[in-house]
Amino acid sequence: MISCTDEATIVTREGSSSRQMRQRIAQLAARMMAEDGIEDFGTAKRKAARQAGAPETRNLPDNSEVEAALSQYLELYQTAEQEERVGNLRRDALEMMEWLGRFQPHLVGAALSGRAGRYAEVDLHVFADSAKDIELFLINRGKDFTSRETRFWVAGEVRVVPVYEIDGPRSGARIAVFEPDDLRRPIRSSQDGRPIDRAGPDRVRDSIRSSDSAGNP
């Protein structure tokens, strides 16, 4: 017969094991995002769970846990190169934002957060009446592109959004096209995720100046 004390001990051990597995998966997912070019949190977590020997687990870390592990990983293993990488991505983004100006471009993702792995690209949100406006703009600019669709949650509703992939000055870029009114609405990459942080050209320009000042006193 198992006593209440024994039951409590078992529960405590199971809870500790579960926390350790979450942490392990978060660390593995962070390494994959930093080193292997995986940018989707869900993909990284599923791959990490398989590598950790827990492919069926439902106790996956949330995105914030992986973000924290990624920041720690980059600080430990890629500090110097990562600072240069983020600076280059932001300069690329600003250059593209300047010629996309009439579409109210905003920088999002790893280049903005500073958690850019080795294969990170520039992610931009633009706002236009029609995706065709962006397509014609790129064609008139002589920009080669590929297109696909990605799912976002806009103001709580699921939306399939066109995305154009182009080559930037030094890195690739993905341009997601939203409706003009979406600029005032929260946009999420998952149903229960946080609103995506986004920055206009002035904020990106300020971040570059601040970084340059810190590196060149």
C-alpha positions as a LaTeX table, in Angstrom:
\begin{tabular}{lrrr}
\hline
Residue & $x$ (\AA) & $y$ (\AA) & $z$ (\AA) \\
\hline
Met1 & 0.00 & 0.00 & 0.00 \\
Ile2 & 1.38 & 3.39 & $-1.00$ \\
Ser3 & 1.19 & 6.09 & 1.66 \\
Cys4 & 0.28 & 9.73 & 1.05 \\
Thr5 & 3.92 & 10.64 & 1.62 \\
Asp6 & 5.06 & 8.15 & $-1.02$ \\
Glu7 & 2.47 & 9.47 & $-3.48$ \\
Ala8 & 3.68 & 13.03 & $-2.90$ \\
Thr9 & 7.27 & 11.93 & $-3.48$ \\
Ile10 & 6.34 & 10.24 & $-6.77$ \\
Val11 & 4.46 & 13.34 & $-7.95$ \\
Thr12 & 7.40 & 15.55 & $-7.00$ \\
Arg13 & 9.83 & 13.34 & $-8.91$ \\
Glu14 & 7.56 & 13.26 & $-11.96$ \\
Gly15 & 7.25 & 17.04 & $-11.85$ \\
Ser16 & 11.00 & 17.47 & $-11.60$ \\
Ser17 & 11.57 & 15.07 & $-14.49$ \\
Ser18 & 9.00 & 16.91 & $-16.58$ \\
Arg19 & 10.66 & 20.27 & $-15.91$ \\
Gln20 & 14.06 & 18.85 & $-16.80$ \\
Met21 & 12.70 & 17.48 & $-20.09$ \\
Arg22 & 11.12 & 20.86 & $-20.96$ \\
Gln23 & 14.42 & 22.57 & $-20.26$ \\
Arg24 & 16.33 & 20.00 & $-22.30$ \\
Ile25 & 13.97 & 20.42 & $-25.26$ \\
Ala26 & 14.21 & 24.22 & $-25.02$ \\
Gln27 & 18.01 & 24.06 & $-25.05$ \\
Leu28 & 18.11 & 21.68 & $-28.02$ \\
Ala29 & 15.58 & 23.78 & $-29.92$ \\
Ala30 & 17.63 & 26.91 & $-29.23$ \\
Arg31 & 20.80 & 25.27 & $-30.56$ \\
Met32 & 18.99 & 24.19 & $-33.73$ \\
Met33 & 17.71 & 27.70 & $-34.30$ \\
Ala34 & 21.16 & 29.19 & $-33.73$ \\
Glu35 & 23.20 & 26.68 & $-35.71$ \\
Asp36 & 20.93 & 24.94 & $-38.23$ \\
Gly37 & 18.87 & 27.76 & $-39.65$ \\
Ile38 & 15.53 & 26.60 & $-38.21$ \\
Glu39 & 13.41 & 29.70 & $-37.61$ \\
Asp40 & 10.00 & 28.26 & $-36.78$ \\
Phe41 & 9.62 & 27.60 & $-33.06$ \\
Gly42 & 7.18 & 24.73 & $-33.54$ \\
Thr43 & 9.50 & 22.93 & $-35.96$ \\
Ala44 & 12.50 & 23.43 & $-33.65$ \\
Lys45 & 10.61 & 22.12 & $-30.62$ \\
Arg46 & 9.32 & 19.02 & $-32.41$ \\
Lys47 & 12.78 & 18.18 & $-33.74$ \\
Ala48 & 14.29 & 18.78 & $-30.31$ \\
Ala49 & 11.72 & 16.52 & $-28.65$ \\
Arg50 & 12.61 & 13.71 & $-31.05$ \\
Gln51 & 16.31 & 14.24 & $-30.40$ \\
Ala52 & 15.68 & 14.21 & $-26.65$ \\
Gly53 & 13.92 & 10.86 & $-26.98$ \\
Ala54 & 10.48 & 12.25 & $-26.20$ \\
Pro55 & 8.76 & 12.54 & $-29.58$ \\
Glu56 & 5.29 & 11.95 & $-28.10$ \\
Thr57 & 5.56 & 14.43 & $-25.25$ \\
Arg58 & 2.89 & 17.08 & $-24.95$ \\
Asn59 & 4.91 & 18.96 & $-22.35$ \\
Leu60 & 6.81 & 21.11 & $-24.84$ \\
Pro61 & 8.35 & 24.39 & $-23.70$ \\
Asp62 & 6.57 & 27.52 & $-24.84$ \\
Asn63 & 8.18 & 29.98 & $-27.24$ \\
Ser64 & 9.35 & 32.28 & $-24.45$ \\
Glu65 & 11.34 & 29.42 & $-22.88$ \\
Val66 & 13.03 & 28.70 & $-26.20$ \\
Glu67 & 13.69 & 32.42 & $-26.74$ \\
Ala68 & 15.40 & 32.63 & $-23.35$ \\
Ala69 & 17.52 & 29.55 & $-24.12$ \\
Leu70 & 18.38 & 30.98 & $-27.55$ \\
Ser71 & 19.53 & 34.29 & $-26.07$ \\
Gln72 & 21.71 & 32.40 & $-23.60$ \\
Tyr73 & 23.16 & 30.18 & $-26.33$ \\
Leu74 & 24.02 & 33.10 & $-28.60$ \\
Glu75 & 25.63 & 34.98 & $-25.72$ \\
Leu76 & 27.75 & 31.98 & $-24.79$ \\
Tyr77 & 28.82 & 30.72 & $-28.20$ \\
Gln78 & 28.31 & 33.38 & $-30.87$ \\
Thr79 & 28.67 & 36.76 & $-29.19$ \\
Ala80 & 31.05 & 38.54 & $-31.58$ \\
Glu81 & 29.75 & 37.13 & $-34.84$ \\
Gln82 & 26.16 & 37.50 & $-33.72$ \\
Glu83 & 26.52 & 41.23 & $-33.03$ \\
Glu84 & 27.94 & 41.74 & $-36.52$ \\
Arg85 & 25.23 & 39.52 & $-38.03$ \\
Val86 & 22.40 & 41.45 & $-36.38$ \\
Gly87 & 23.91 & 44.76 & $-37.48$ \\
Asn88 & 24.15 & 43.59 & $-41.09$ \\
Leu89 & 20.59 & 42.25 & $-41.05$ \\
Arg90 & 19.26 & 45.54 & $-39.72$ \\
Arg91 & 21.18 & 47.52 & $-42.34$ \\
Asp92 & 19.78 & 45.26 & $-45.05$ \\
Ala93 & 16.31 & 45.69 & $-43.58$ \\
Leu94 & 16.60 & 49.48 & $-43.48$ \\
Glu95 & 17.73 & 49.63 & $-47.09$ \\
Met96 & 14.78 & 47.49 & $-48.18$ \\
Met97 & 12.36 & 49.43 & $-45.99$ \\
Glu98 & 13.42 & 52.66 & $-47.67$ \\
Trp99 & 12.47 & 51.45 & $-51.14$ \\
Leu100 & 9.33 & 49.77 & $-49.82$ \\
Gly101 & 8.40 & 53.00 & $-48.04$ \\
Arg102 & 4.92 & 53.53 & $-49.50$ \\
Phe103 & 3.84 & 50.15 & $-48.12$ \\
Gln104 & 4.59 & 51.12 & $-44.50$ \\
Pro105 & 7.25 & 48.41 & $-43.96$ \\
His106 & 8.05 & 47.15 & $-40.48$ \\
Leu107 & 10.89 & 44.89 & $-39.37$ \\
Val108 & 9.97 & 41.82 & $-37.31$ \\
Gly109 & 11.64 & 38.61 & $-36.22$ \\
Ala110 & 15.21 & 37.71 & $-35.32$ \\
Ala111 & 16.85 & 40.78 & $-36.85$ \\
Leu112 & 14.70 & 43.00 & $-34.64$ \\
Ser113 & 14.89 & 40.93 & $-31.45$ \\
Gly114 & 18.65 & 40.40 & $-31.81$ \\
Arg115 & 18.28 & 36.62 & $-31.58$ \\
Ala116 & 19.53 & 35.95 & $-35.09$ \\
Gly117 & 21.14 & 32.58 & $-35.76$ \\
Arg118 & 23.77 & 31.93 & $-38.42$ \\
Tyr119 & 21.26 & 31.55 & $-41.25$ \\
Ala120 & 18.77 & 34.23 & $-40.22$ \\
Glu121 & 17.08 & 36.35 & $-42.86$ \\
Val122 & 15.24 & 39.66 & $-42.80$ \\
Asp123 & 11.52 & 39.46 & $-42.06$ \\
Leu124 & 9.34 & 42.40 & $-43.06$ \\
His125 & 5.65 & 43.14 & $-42.76$ \\
Val126 & 4.16 & 45.49 & $-45.34$ \\
Phe127 & 0.64 & 46.83 & $-45.67$ \\
Ala128 & $-1.07$ & 47.10 & $-49.05$ \\
Asp129 & $-4.55$ & 47.05 & $-50.57$ \\
Ser130 & $-3.58$ & 43.97 & $-52.57$ \\
Ala131 & $-0.69$ & 41.53 & $-52.70$ \\
Lys132 & $-0.61$ & 42.27 & $-56.44$ \\
Asp133 & 0.60 & 45.77 & $-55.57$ \\
Ile134 & 3.71 & 44.26 & $-53.99$ \\
Glu135 & 4.17 & 41.79 & $-56.80$ \\
Leu136 & 4.03 & 44.52 & $-59.47$ \\
Phe137 & 6.34 & 46.70 & $-57.38$ \\
Leu138 & 8.95 & 43.93 & $-57.23$ \\
Ile139 & 8.61 & 43.22 & $-60.95$ \\
Asn140 & 9.04 & 46.90 & $-61.82$ \\
Arg141 & 12.10 & 46.99 & $-59.59$ \\
Gly142 & 13.57 & 44.02 & $-61.44$ \\
Lys143 & 13.51 & 41.89 & $-58.29$ \\
Asp144 & 13.33 & 38.13 & $-58.70$ \\
Phe145 & 11.03 & 36.55 & $-56.12$ \\
Thr146 & 9.25 & 33.43 & $-55.06$ \\
Ser147 & 5.90 & 33.46 & $-53.29$ \\
Arg148 & 4.16 & 31.27 & $-50.76$ \\
Glu149 & 1.51 & 31.61 & $-48.07$ \\
Thr150 & 1.84 & 31.63 & $-44.29$ \\
Arg151 & $-0.79$ & 31.53 & $-41.59$ \\
Phe152 & $-1.03$ & 34.35 & $-39.05$ \\
Trp153 & $-3.59$ & 35.33 & $-36.44$ \\
Val154 & $-4.74$ & 38.93 & $-36.96$ \\
Ala155 & $-6.90$ & 40.45 & $-34.23$ \\
Gly156 & $-7.70$ & 36.92 & $-33.05$ \\
Glu157 & $-8.75$ & 35.57 & $-36.44$ \\
Val158 & $-6.72$ & 33.19 & $-38.60$ \\
Arg159 & $-5.50$ & 34.70 & $-41.85$ \\
Val160 & $-3.56$ & 33.17 & $-44.75$ \\
Val161 & $-1.05$ & 35.81 & $-45.81$ \\
Pro162 & 1.04 & 35.98 & $-49.01$ \\
Val163 & 4.80 & 36.08 & $-48.48$ \\
Tyr164 & 7.37 & 37.12 & $-51.09$ \\
Glu165 & 10.95 & 35.92 & $-50.77$ \\
Ile166 & 13.70 & 38.04 & $-52.33$ \\
Asp167 & 17.44 & 38.53 & $-52.15$ \\
Gly168 & 18.50 & 41.54 & $-50.12$ \\
Pro169 & 21.84 & 43.37 & $-50.26$ \\
Arg170 & 23.60 & 40.75 & $-48.10$ \\
Ser171 & 20.87 & 38.35 & $-46.98$ \\
Gly172 & 17.56 & 36.93 & $-48.02$ \\
Ala173 & 14.31 & 38.59 & $-47.05$ \\
Arg174 & 10.71 & 37.53 & $-46.54$ \\
Ile175 & 7.99 & 40.11 & $-47.10$ \\
Ala176 & 4.57 & 39.29 & $-45.60$ \\
Val177 & 1.70 & 41.35 & $-47.02$ \\
Phe178 & $-1.14$ & 42.49 & $-44.75$ \\
Glu179 & $-4.13$ & 44.76 & $-45.22$ \\
Pro180 & $-3.62$ & 48.49 & $-44.43$ \\
Asp181 & $-5.91$ & 48.34 & $-41.36$ \\
Asp182 & $-3.80$ & 45.50 & $-39.93$ \\
Leu183 & $-1.15$ & 48.04 & $-39.00$ \\
Arg184 & $-3.35$ & 48.95 & $-36.01$ \\
Arg185 & $-4.16$ & 45.34 & $-35.10$ \\
Pro186 & $-2.17$ & 42.77 & $-33.10$ \\
Ile187 & $-0.60$ & 40.12 & $-35.34$ \\
Arg188 & 0.48 & 36.77 & $-33.95$ \\
Ser189 & 2.33 & 33.83 & $-35.49$ \\
Ser190 & 0.33 & 31.36 & $-33.38$ \\
Gln191 & $-3.12$ & 31.45 & $-31.85$ \\
Asp192 & $-1.91$ & 31.69 & $-28.26$ \\
Gly193 & 1.33 & 33.54 & $-28.95$ \\
Arg194 & 2.28 & 37.08 & $-28.06$ \\
Pro195 & 1.68 & 39.91 & $-30.55$ \\
Ile196 & 4.62 & 40.19 & $-32.93$ \\
Asp197 & 6.90 & 43.11 & $-32.13$ \\
Arg198 & 7.48 & 45.28 & $-35.19$ \\
Ala199 & 9.58 & 48.36 & $-35.85$ \\
Gly200 & 9.34 & 51.06 & $-38.47$ \\
Pro201 & 12.35 & 52.60 & $-40.24$ \\
Asp202 & 13.02 & 55.22 & $-37.54$ \\
Arg203 & 13.29 & 52.65 & $-34.78$ \\
Val204 & 15.51 & 50.40 & $-36.92$ \\
Arg205 & 17.73 & 53.36 & $-37.79$ \\
Asp206 & 18.03 & 54.27 & $-34.11$ \\
Ser207 & 18.96 & 50.69 & $-33.19$ \\
Ile208 & 21.77 & 50.72 & $-35.76$ \\
Arg209 & 23.09 & 54.04 & $-34.48$ \\
Ser210 & 22.94 & 52.81 & $-30.90$ \\
Ser211 & 24.80 & 49.62 & $-31.79$ \\
Asp212 & 27.44 & 51.52 & $-33.75$ \\
Ser213 & 27.95 & 53.93 & $-30.86$ \\
Ala214 & 28.37 & 51.08 & $-28.40$ \\
Gly215 & 30.94 & 49.40 & $-30.65$ \\
Asn216 & 32.83 & 52.59 & $-31.44$ \\
Pro217 & 33.02 & 54.78 & $-28.33$ \\
\hline
\end{tabular}
